[in-house]
């Protein structure tokens, strides 16, 4: 059998099995996960904000984000790379954290001349150095520039209904005429989460994906 015929046959069998066993009213099969697109942004520690905006400066809220307690602040920084390229007005997300990092897109990485590793927030070991400029000072970090790994925030209850667990990597399909499937989407379970698929601007633009899109997890059986 030729390879393309073989592939066709496998597709046909897979589709038949899928149709047979797919529970029709299983809510986790529906497009039910809201998609949110994250523009590049930074997270800061208390010490970093002190340097950039002055001692004991408090972030002011621009708007709440979907994840409870998190917000986009009015404050911004400029990001400078070692080859003197810079990106202005990168928003600081609050509240302050235990680490300082820039979450950038691959396009930002090309522009800045940085080879960005794909990481879960906070995992910065070995990531490229970066410089932040604020109104009161300049902060030089020996590491801290990453591209955020695409991920789904969910509660333990959501995890149960989608039959996944924290740290799982799944395939996710996004609805729409130009819908796409993303591989290696990390499941992040926490009690204080709200269900959302987080993509960066590159990932979203590549698939014509907008904030109003919905997504669903493709069952592990079909990976
Ligand atoms: Zn997120």
PDB file of C-alpha atoms and ligand atoms in Angstrom:
ATOM      1  CA  UNK A   1       0.000   0.000   0.000  1.00  0.00           C
ATOM      2  CA  UNK A   2       1.277   3.467  -0.840  1.00  0.00           C
ATOM      3  CA  UNK A   3       1.983   5.778   2.053  1.00  0.00           C
ATOM      4  CA  UNK A   4      -0.756   8.256   1.140  1.00  0.00           C
ATOM      5  CA  UNK A   5      -3.328   5.456   0.891  1.00  0.00           C
ATOM      6  CA  UNK A   6      -2.171   4.133   4.223  1.00  0.00           C
ATOM      7  CA  UNK A   7      -2.588   7.591   5.789  1.00  0.00           C
ATOM      8  CA  UNK A   8      -6.043   7.910   4.266  1.00  0.00           C
ATOM      9  CA  UNK A   9      -7.035   4.551   5.720  1.00  0.00           C
ATOM     10  CA  UNK A  10      -5.730   5.496   9.172  1.00  0.00           C
ATOM     11  CA  UNK A  11      -7.677   8.780   9.006  1.00  0.00           C
ATOM     12  CA  UNK A  12     -10.831   6.939   8.027  1.00  0.00           C
ATOM     13  CA  UNK A  13     -10.519   4.402  10.832  1.00  0.00           C
ATOM     14  CA  UNK A  14      -9.702   7.119  13.377  1.00  0.00           C
ATOM     15  CA  UNK A  15     -12.723   9.140  12.303  1.00  0.00           C
ATOM     16  CA  UNK A  16     -15.023   6.126  12.513  1.00  0.00           C
ATOM     17  CA  UNK A  17     -13.797   5.221  16.010  1.00  0.00           C
ATOM     18  CA  UNK A  18     -14.074   8.837  17.068  1.00  0.00           C
ATOM     19  CA  UNK A  19     -17.685   9.048  15.878  1.00  0.00           C
ATOM     20  CA  UNK A  20     -18.563   5.805  17.640  1.00  0.00           C
ATOM     21  CA  UNK A  21     -17.110   6.546  21.045  1.00  0.00           C
ATOM     22  CA  UNK A  22     -17.479  10.323  21.256  1.00  0.00           C
ATOM     23  CA  UNK A  23     -20.091  11.001  23.918  1.00  0.00           C
ATOM     24  CA  UNK A  24     -22.545  13.385  22.272  1.00  0.00           C
ATOM     25  CA  UNK A  25     -23.469  15.474  25.282  1.00  0.00           C
ATOM     26  CA  UNK A  26     -20.122  15.554  27.065  1.00  0.00           C
ATOM     27  CA  UNK A  27     -19.628  19.267  27.846  1.00  0.00           C
ATOM     28  CA  UNK A  28     -15.863  18.961  27.750  1.00  0.00           C
ATOM     29  CA  UNK A  29     -16.112  18.096  24.027  1.00  0.00           C
ATOM     30  CA  UNK A  30     -17.751  21.418  23.231  1.00  0.00           C
ATOM     31  CA  UNK A  31     -15.937  24.630  22.415  1.00  0.00           C
ATOM     32  CA  UNK A  32     -16.183  25.896  25.962  1.00  0.00           C
ATOM     33  CA  UNK A  33     -12.833  27.429  26.897  1.00  0.00           C
ATOM     34  CA  UNK A  34     -12.592  31.218  26.399  1.00  0.00           C
ATOM     35  CA  UNK A  35      -9.493  32.319  24.478  1.00  0.00           C
ATOM     36  CA  UNK A  36      -7.493  35.272  25.781  1.00  0.00           C
ATOM     37  CA  UNK A  37      -4.614  36.833  23.914  1.00  0.00           C
ATOM     38  CA  UNK A  38      -1.741  38.182  25.992  1.00  0.00           C
ATOM     39  CA  UNK A  39       0.237  41.084  24.615  1.00  0.00           C
ATOM     40  CA  UNK A  40       3.876  41.275  25.712  1.00  0.00           C
ATOM     41  CA  UNK A  41       4.148  42.345  29.348  1.00  0.00           C
ATOM     42  CA  UNK A  42       6.391  42.275  32.407  1.00  0.00           C
ATOM     43  CA  UNK A  43       6.072  41.028  35.983  1.00  0.00           C
ATOM     44  CA  UNK A  44       8.131  42.723  38.691  1.00  0.00           C
ATOM     45  CA  UNK A  45       9.240  42.111  42.250  1.00  0.00           C
ATOM     46  CA  UNK A  46       8.921  44.792  44.927  1.00  0.00           C
ATOM     47  CA  UNK A  47      12.659  45.483  44.558  1.00  0.00           C
ATOM     48  CA  UNK A  48      12.412  45.875  40.774  1.00  0.00           C
ATOM     49  CA  UNK A  49       9.511  48.327  41.015  1.00  0.00           C
ATOM     50  CA  UNK A  50      11.487  50.312  43.615  1.00  0.00           C
ATOM     51  CA  UNK A  51      14.314  50.716  41.098  1.00  0.00           C
ATOM     52  CA  UNK A  52      12.095  51.543  38.095  1.00  0.00           C
ATOM     53  CA  UNK A  53       9.415  53.731  39.700  1.00  0.00           C
ATOM     54  CA  UNK A  54      10.910  54.783  43.041  1.00  0.00           C
ATOM     55  CA  UNK A  55      10.871  53.348  46.561  1.00  0.00           C
ATOM     56  CA  UNK A  56       7.501  51.976  47.737  1.00  0.00           C
ATOM     57  CA  UNK A  57       5.740  53.063  44.542  1.00  0.00           C
ATOM     58  CA  UNK A  58       2.368  51.292  44.167  1.00  0.00           C
ATOM     59  CA  UNK A  59       1.014  50.116  40.810  1.00  0.00           C
ATOM     60  CA  UNK A  60      -2.300  51.670  39.776  1.00  0.00           C
ATOM     61  CA  UNK A  61      -4.965  49.535  38.151  1.00  0.00           C
ATOM     62  CA  UNK A  62      -5.940  50.060  34.509  1.00  0.00           C
ATOM     63  CA  UNK A  63      -8.260  47.031  34.347  1.00  0.00           C
ATOM     64  CA  UNK A  64      -8.820  43.650  35.921  1.00  0.00           C
ATOM     65  CA  UNK A  65      -7.610  40.558  34.085  1.00  0.00           C
ATOM     66  CA  UNK A  66      -9.632  37.349  33.940  1.00  0.00           C
ATOM     67  CA  UNK A  67      -7.518  35.579  36.539  1.00  0.00           C
ATOM     68  CA  UNK A  68      -8.810  36.611  39.985  1.00  0.00           C
ATOM     69  CA  UNK A  69      -6.691  39.306  41.654  1.00  0.00           C
ATOM     70  CA  UNK A  70      -4.568  39.980  38.566  1.00  0.00           C
ATOM     71  CA  UNK A  71      -4.643  43.315  36.794  1.00  0.00           C
ATOM     72  CA  UNK A  72      -3.090  45.370  34.015  1.00  0.00           C
ATOM     73  CA  UNK A  73      -1.510  48.461  35.554  1.00  0.00           C
ATOM     74  CA  UNK A  74      -1.225  51.932  34.074  1.00  0.00           C
ATOM     75  CA  UNK A  75       2.541  51.696  34.512  1.00  0.00           C
ATOM     76  CA  UNK A  76       4.834  50.669  31.713  1.00  0.00           C
ATOM     77  CA  UNK A  77       8.526  50.094  31.095  1.00  0.00           C
ATOM     78  CA  UNK A  78      10.770  50.144  28.058  1.00  0.00           C
ATOM     79  CA  UNK A  79      12.707  46.992  27.294  1.00  0.00           C
ATOM     80  CA  UNK A  80      16.235  47.196  25.954  1.00  0.00           C
ATOM     81  CA  UNK A  81      18.335  44.322  24.668  1.00  0.00           C
ATOM     82  CA  UNK A  82      22.096  43.924  24.624  1.00  0.00           C
ATOM     83  CA  UNK A  83      22.241  45.015  20.947  1.00  0.00           C
ATOM     84  CA  UNK A  84      20.526  48.327  21.812  1.00  0.00           C
ATOM     85  CA  UNK A  85      17.163  47.553  20.229  1.00  0.00           C
ATOM     86  CA  UNK A  86      14.262  48.611  22.389  1.00  0.00           C
ATOM     87  CA  UNK A  87      10.496  48.203  22.761  1.00  0.00           C
ATOM     88  CA  UNK A  88       8.608  51.053  24.381  1.00  0.00           C
ATOM     89  CA  UNK A  89       5.546  50.970  26.632  1.00  0.00           C
ATOM     90  CA  UNK A  90       5.457  47.373  27.780  1.00  0.00           C
ATOM     91  CA  UNK A  91       2.769  47.064  30.420  1.00  0.00           C
ATOM     92  CA  UNK A  92       3.427  45.928  33.984  1.00  0.00           C
ATOM     93  CA  UNK A  93       0.920  43.354  35.236  1.00  0.00           C
ATOM     94  CA  UNK A  94       0.042  43.321  38.913  1.00  0.00           C
ATOM     95  CA  UNK A  95       0.193  42.329  41.640  1.00  0.00           C
ATOM     96  CA  UNK A  96       3.952  42.239  42.288  1.00  0.00           C
ATOM     97  CA  UNK A  97       5.517  38.776  42.184  1.00  0.00           C
ATOM     98  CA  UNK A  98       8.468  36.841  43.587  1.00  0.00           C
ATOM     99  CA  UNK A  99      10.338  37.169  40.288  1.00  0.00           C
ATOM    100  CA  UNK A 100      10.969  39.735  37.554  1.00  0.00           C
ATOM    101  CA  UNK A 101      10.474  38.707  33.938  1.00  0.00           C
ATOM    102  CA  UNK A 102       9.468  39.888  30.483  1.00  0.00           C
ATOM    103  CA  UNK A 103       7.008  37.717  28.548  1.00  0.00           C
ATOM    104  CA  UNK A 104       7.684  38.441  24.886  1.00  0.00           C
ATOM    105  CA  UNK A 105       6.598  37.030  21.543  1.00  0.00           C
ATOM    106  CA  UNK A 106       8.960  35.340  19.110  1.00  0.00           C
ATOM    107  CA  UNK A 107       8.547  38.432  16.862  1.00  0.00           C
ATOM    108  CA  UNK A 108       9.762  40.596  19.775  1.00  0.00           C
ATOM    109  CA  UNK A 109      12.651  38.171  20.182  1.00  0.00           C
ATOM    110  CA  UNK A 110      13.708  38.584  16.534  1.00  0.00           C
ATOM    111  CA  UNK A 111      13.493  42.355  16.858  1.00  0.00           C
ATOM    112  CA  UNK A 112      15.512  42.447  20.075  1.00  0.00           C
ATOM    113  CA  UNK A 113      17.994  39.842  18.887  1.00  0.00           C
ATOM    114  CA  UNK A 114      17.034  37.451  21.687  1.00  0.00           C
ATOM    115  CA  UNK A 115      16.696  33.694  21.427  1.00  0.00           C
ATOM    116  CA  UNK A 116      13.716  33.312  23.751  1.00  0.00           C
ATOM    117  CA  UNK A 117      13.134  30.010  25.520  1.00  0.00           C
ATOM    118  CA  UNK A 118       9.515  28.843  25.835  1.00  0.00           C
ATOM    119  CA  UNK A 119       8.775  28.650  29.552  1.00  0.00           C
ATOM    120  CA  UNK A 120       6.076  28.581  32.167  1.00  0.00           C
ATOM    121  CA  UNK A 121       5.993  31.913  34.018  1.00  0.00           C
ATOM    122  CA  UNK A 122       8.681  32.107  36.718  1.00  0.00           C
ATOM    123  CA  UNK A 123      10.997  29.488  35.204  1.00  0.00           C
ATOM    124  CA  UNK A 124      13.807  31.817  34.146  1.00  0.00           C
ATOM    125  CA  UNK A 125      16.984  29.786  34.562  1.00  0.00           C
ATOM    126  CA  UNK A 126      19.282  30.316  31.577  1.00  0.00           C
ATOM    127  CA  UNK A 127      16.933  32.789  29.829  1.00  0.00           C
ATOM    128  CA  UNK A 128      18.559  35.788  28.074  1.00  0.00           C
ATOM    129  CA  UNK A 129      19.588  38.976  29.897  1.00  0.00           C
ATOM    130  CA  UNK A 130      17.365  42.018  29.516  1.00  0.00           C
ATOM    131  CA  UNK A 131      17.242  45.663  30.606  1.00  0.00           C
ATOM    132  CA  UNK A 132      14.102  47.506  31.801  1.00  0.00           C
ATOM    133  CA  UNK A 133      13.885  51.303  31.807  1.00  0.00           C
ATOM    134  CA  UNK A 134      11.403  53.117  34.046  1.00  0.00           C
ATOM    135  CA  UNK A 135      10.865  56.782  34.890  1.00  0.00           C
ATOM    136  CA  UNK A 136      13.093  56.543  37.980  1.00  0.00           C
ATOM    137  CA  UNK A 137      15.754  54.081  37.028  1.00  0.00           C
ATOM    138  CA  UNK A 138      17.219  51.283  34.957  1.00  0.00           C
ATOM    139  CA  UNK A 139      17.173  47.628  35.920  1.00  0.00           C
ATOM    140  CA  UNK A 140      19.638  45.175  34.377  1.00  0.00           C
ATOM    141  CA  UNK A 141      18.747  41.502  34.682  1.00  0.00           C
ATOM    142  CA  UNK A 142      21.192  38.685  33.961  1.00  0.00           C
ATOM    143  CA  UNK A 143      18.222  36.532  32.928  1.00  0.00           C
ATOM    144  CA  UNK A 144      14.472  37.090  32.597  1.00  0.00           C
ATOM    145  CA  UNK A 145      13.286  37.215  28.971  1.00  0.00           C
ATOM    146  CA  UNK A 146      11.017  34.342  27.990  1.00  0.00           C
ATOM    147  CA  UNK A 147       8.277  33.427  25.591  1.00  0.00           C
ATOM    148  CA  UNK A 148       5.402  32.166  27.722  1.00  0.00           C
ATOM    149  CA  UNK A 149       4.356  28.589  27.042  1.00  0.00           C
ATOM    150  CA  UNK A 150       0.729  28.590  25.848  1.00  0.00           C
ATOM    151  CA  UNK A 151      -1.462  27.354  28.662  1.00  0.00           C
ATOM    152  CA  UNK A 152      -4.957  26.850  30.012  1.00  0.00           C
ATOM    153  CA  UNK A 153      -5.854  28.145  33.475  1.00  0.00           C
ATOM    154  CA  UNK A 154      -8.490  26.064  35.220  1.00  0.00           C
ATOM    155  CA  UNK A 155      -9.848  25.105  38.628  1.00  0.00           C
ATOM    156  CA  UNK A 156      -9.577  21.558  40.052  1.00  0.00           C
ATOM    157  CA  UNK A 157     -13.289  21.168  39.163  1.00  0.00           C
ATOM    158  CA  UNK A 158     -12.596  22.099  35.524  1.00  0.00           C
ATOM    159  CA  UNK A 159      -9.660  19.667  35.480  1.00  0.00           C
ATOM    160  CA  UNK A 160     -11.951  16.903  36.604  1.00  0.00           C
ATOM    161  CA  UNK A 161     -14.536  17.601  33.945  1.00  0.00           C
ATOM    162  CA  UNK A 162     -11.900  17.858  31.186  1.00  0.00           C
ATOM    163  CA  UNK A 163     -10.081  14.805  32.594  1.00  0.00           C
ATOM    164  CA  UNK A 164      -6.684  16.480  32.762  1.00  0.00           C
ATOM    165  CA  UNK A 165      -4.248  17.303  35.545  1.00  0.00           C
ATOM    166  CA  UNK A 166      -1.814  20.082  36.376  1.00  0.00           C
ATOM    167  CA  UNK A 167       1.222  20.008  34.077  1.00  0.00           C
ATOM    168  CA  UNK A 168      -0.426  17.893  31.368  1.00  0.00           C
ATOM    169  CA  UNK A 169       0.294  18.957  27.800  1.00  0.00           C
ATOM    170  CA  UNK A 170      -2.687  18.697  25.487  1.00  0.00           C
ATOM    171  CA  UNK A 171      -3.780  19.584  21.977  1.00  0.00           C
ATOM    172  CA  UNK A 172      -6.331  22.366  21.792  1.00  0.00           C
ATOM    173  CA  UNK A 173      -8.603  23.262  18.906  1.00  0.00           C
ATOM    174  CA  UNK A 174      -9.817  26.831  18.463  1.00  0.00           C
ATOM    175  CA  UNK A 175     -13.194  27.522  16.849  1.00  0.00           C
ATOM    176  CA  UNK A 176     -13.766  29.703  13.786  1.00  0.00           C
ATOM    177  CA  UNK A 177     -13.442  29.620  10.025  1.00  0.00           C
ATOM    178  CA  UNK A 178      -9.687  29.615  10.278  1.00  0.00           C
ATOM    179  CA  UNK A 179      -9.620  27.464  13.404  1.00  0.00           C
ATOM    180  CA  UNK A 180      -6.302  25.893  14.298  1.00  0.00           C
ATOM    181  CA  UNK A 181      -4.975  23.188  16.599  1.00  0.00           C
ATOM    182  CA  UNK A 182      -2.240  24.080  19.062  1.00  0.00           C
ATOM    183  CA  UNK A 183       0.017  21.337  20.395  1.00  0.00           C
ATOM    184  CA  UNK A 184       1.800  21.349  23.745  1.00  0.00           C
ATOM    185  CA  UNK A 185      -0.673  23.499  25.624  1.00  0.00           C
ATOM    186  CA  UNK A 186       0.165  23.302  29.328  1.00  0.00           C
ATOM    187  CA  UNK A 187      -2.632  22.696  31.835  1.00  0.00           C
ATOM    188  CA  UNK A 188      -2.304  24.944  34.888  1.00  0.00           C
ATOM    189  CA  UNK A 189      -4.672  24.020  37.690  1.00  0.00           C
ATOM    190  CA  UNK A 190      -5.232  26.259  40.677  1.00  0.00           C
ATOM    191  CA  UNK A 191      -8.092  26.919  43.060  1.00  0.00           C
ATOM    192  CA  UNK A 192      -8.042  30.632  42.270  1.00  0.00           C
ATOM    193  CA  UNK A 193      -8.116  30.332  38.475  1.00  0.00           C
ATOM    194  CA  UNK A 194     -10.734  31.164  35.916  1.00  0.00           C
ATOM    195  CA  UNK A 195     -11.046  28.953  32.848  1.00  0.00           C
ATOM    196  CA  UNK A 196      -9.077  30.514  29.952  1.00  0.00           C
ATOM    197  CA  UNK A 197      -6.691  29.551  27.160  1.00  0.00           C
ATOM    198  CA  UNK A 198      -3.807  32.022  27.055  1.00  0.00           C
ATOM    199  CA  UNK A 199      -2.039  32.564  23.732  1.00  0.00           C
ATOM    200  CA  UNK A 200       0.485  35.230  22.812  1.00  0.00           C
ATOM    201  CA  UNK A 201      -0.047  37.645  19.916  1.00  0.00           C
ATOM    202  CA  UNK A 202       2.080  35.632  17.464  1.00  0.00           C
ATOM    203  CA  UNK A 203       0.172  32.440  18.179  1.00  0.00           C
ATOM    204  CA  UNK A 204      -3.181  34.172  17.879  1.00  0.00           C
ATOM    205  CA  UNK A 205      -2.350  36.121  14.709  1.00  0.00           C
ATOM    206  CA  UNK A 206      -1.021  33.011  12.980  1.00  0.00           C
ATOM    207  CA  UNK A 207      -4.461  31.409  13.306  1.00  0.00           C
ATOM    208  CA  UNK A 208      -6.710  34.487  12.955  1.00  0.00           C
ATOM    209  CA  UNK A 209      -7.687  33.851  16.559  1.00  0.00           C
ATOM    210  CA  UNK A 210      -9.484  36.606  18.449  1.00  0.00           C
ATOM    211  CA  UNK A 211     -10.494  37.143  22.054  1.00  0.00           C
ATOM    212  CA  UNK A 212     -14.068  36.116  21.287  1.00  0.00           C
ATOM    213  CA  UNK A 213     -13.008  32.622  20.091  1.00  0.00           C
ATOM    214  CA  UNK A 214     -13.628  29.479  22.101  1.00  0.00           C
ATOM    215  CA  UNK A 215     -11.441  26.416  22.370  1.00  0.00           C
ATOM    216  CA  UNK A 216     -11.712  22.764  23.290  1.00  0.00           C
ATOM    217  CA  UNK A 217      -9.247  20.171  24.435  1.00  0.00           C
ATOM    218  CA  UNK A 218      -8.821  17.297  22.019  1.00  0.00           C
ATOM    219  CA  UNK A 219      -8.958  14.098  24.029  1.00  0.00           C
ATOM    220  CA  UNK A 220      -5.624  12.507  24.809  1.00  0.00           C
ATOM    221  CA  UNK A 221      -6.608   9.321  22.965  1.00  0.00           C
ATOM    222  CA  UNK A 222      -6.236  11.182  19.685  1.00  0.00           C
ATOM    223  CA  UNK A 223      -2.808  12.717  20.297  1.00  0.00           C
TER     224      UNK A 223
HETATM  225 ZN1  LIG B   1      -1.982  32.877  31.857  1.00  0.00          ZN
END
